[in-house]
Amino acid sequence: MANHLSAKKRIRQNKVRRLHNRYYARTTRNAVRQLEATTDKSKAQEMLPKVVAMVDKLARKNQIHKNKAANLKSKITRHVNALS
């Protein structure tokens, strides 16, 4: 257990930030899944910019690697373009 006040505070901060990060990561993963499950092109085109922005935000905050973000964006863009 931490003995210093600053270490105790850091533990509290890390707990809050971990929950915050998990929420945004989970929300983004769900949005990607919803977009991949969509078969309506107009709805998918409407969702695409929002999902791409969410993925970019995770990469910017180093929650996912920038190459993983690029791969995800490429995958969902190809899916939307393939819809008819």
XYZ file of C-alpha atoms in Angstrom:
84
model
C 0.000 0.000 0.000
C 1.152 3.531 -0.724
C 2.580 5.534 2.130
C 2.894 8.996 0.613
C -0.070 11.279 0.117
C 0.959 11.927 -3.467
C 1.026 8.181 -4.175
C -2.457 7.782 -2.673
C -3.725 10.632 -4.801
C -2.131 9.092 -7.889
C -3.954 5.814 -7.153
C -7.272 7.676 -6.942
C -6.582 9.567 -10.177
C -5.577 6.411 -12.011
C -8.794 4.687 -10.965
C -10.948 7.525 -12.289
C -8.989 7.802 -15.533
C -9.074 4.044 -16.080
C -12.873 4.026 -15.852
C -13.062 7.040 -18.167
C -10.757 5.402 -20.715
C -12.629 2.089 -20.565
C -15.920 3.870 -21.234
C -14.634 5.603 -24.367
C -12.851 2.506 -25.666
C -15.973 0.374 -25.190
C -18.212 3.005 -26.786
C -15.939 3.202 -29.812
C -15.767 -0.578 -30.223
C -19.558 -0.768 -30.092
C -19.860 2.004 -32.686
C -17.479 0.157 -35.019
C -19.493 -3.046 -34.601
C -22.750 -1.227 -35.314
C -21.279 0.326 -38.456
C -19.993 -3.042 -39.676
C -23.419 -4.589 -39.072
C -25.204 -1.852 -41.021
C -26.478 -2.801 -44.468
C -28.079 0.540 -45.372
C -25.564 2.669 -47.308
C -27.044 6.072 -46.443
C -27.124 5.268 -42.741
C -23.571 3.898 -42.889
C -22.306 7.018 -44.673
C -23.918 9.128 -41.976
C -22.266 7.081 -39.200
C -18.801 6.871 -40.790
C -17.436 10.359 -39.901
C -18.563 9.995 -36.290
C -16.949 6.582 -35.887
C -13.735 7.715 -37.593
C -13.552 10.678 -35.201
C -13.981 8.346 -32.221
C -11.188 6.057 -33.454
C -8.915 9.043 -34.094
C -9.528 10.305 -30.579
C -8.496 6.968 -29.067
C -5.322 6.979 -31.161
C -4.553 10.568 -30.212
C -4.808 9.671 -26.536
C -2.633 6.565 -27.061
C -5.388 4.169 -26.017
C -4.914 2.329 -29.289
C -1.903 2.372 -31.608
C -2.056 4.764 -34.552
C -1.602 1.888 -37.010
C -4.531 0.008 -35.456
C -6.606 3.155 -35.838
C -5.606 3.421 -39.494
C -6.463 -0.249 -40.078
C -9.868 0.158 -38.415
C -10.677 3.273 -40.440
C -9.634 1.547 -43.648
C -11.740 -1.504 -42.836
C -14.918 0.412 -42.041
C -14.464 2.722 -45.042
C -14.121 -0.272 -47.353
C -17.265 -1.746 -45.810
C -19.249 1.453 -46.389
C -17.996 1.787 -49.973
C -18.908 -1.830 -50.729
C -22.538 -1.318 -49.700
C -24.993 -0.797 -52.526
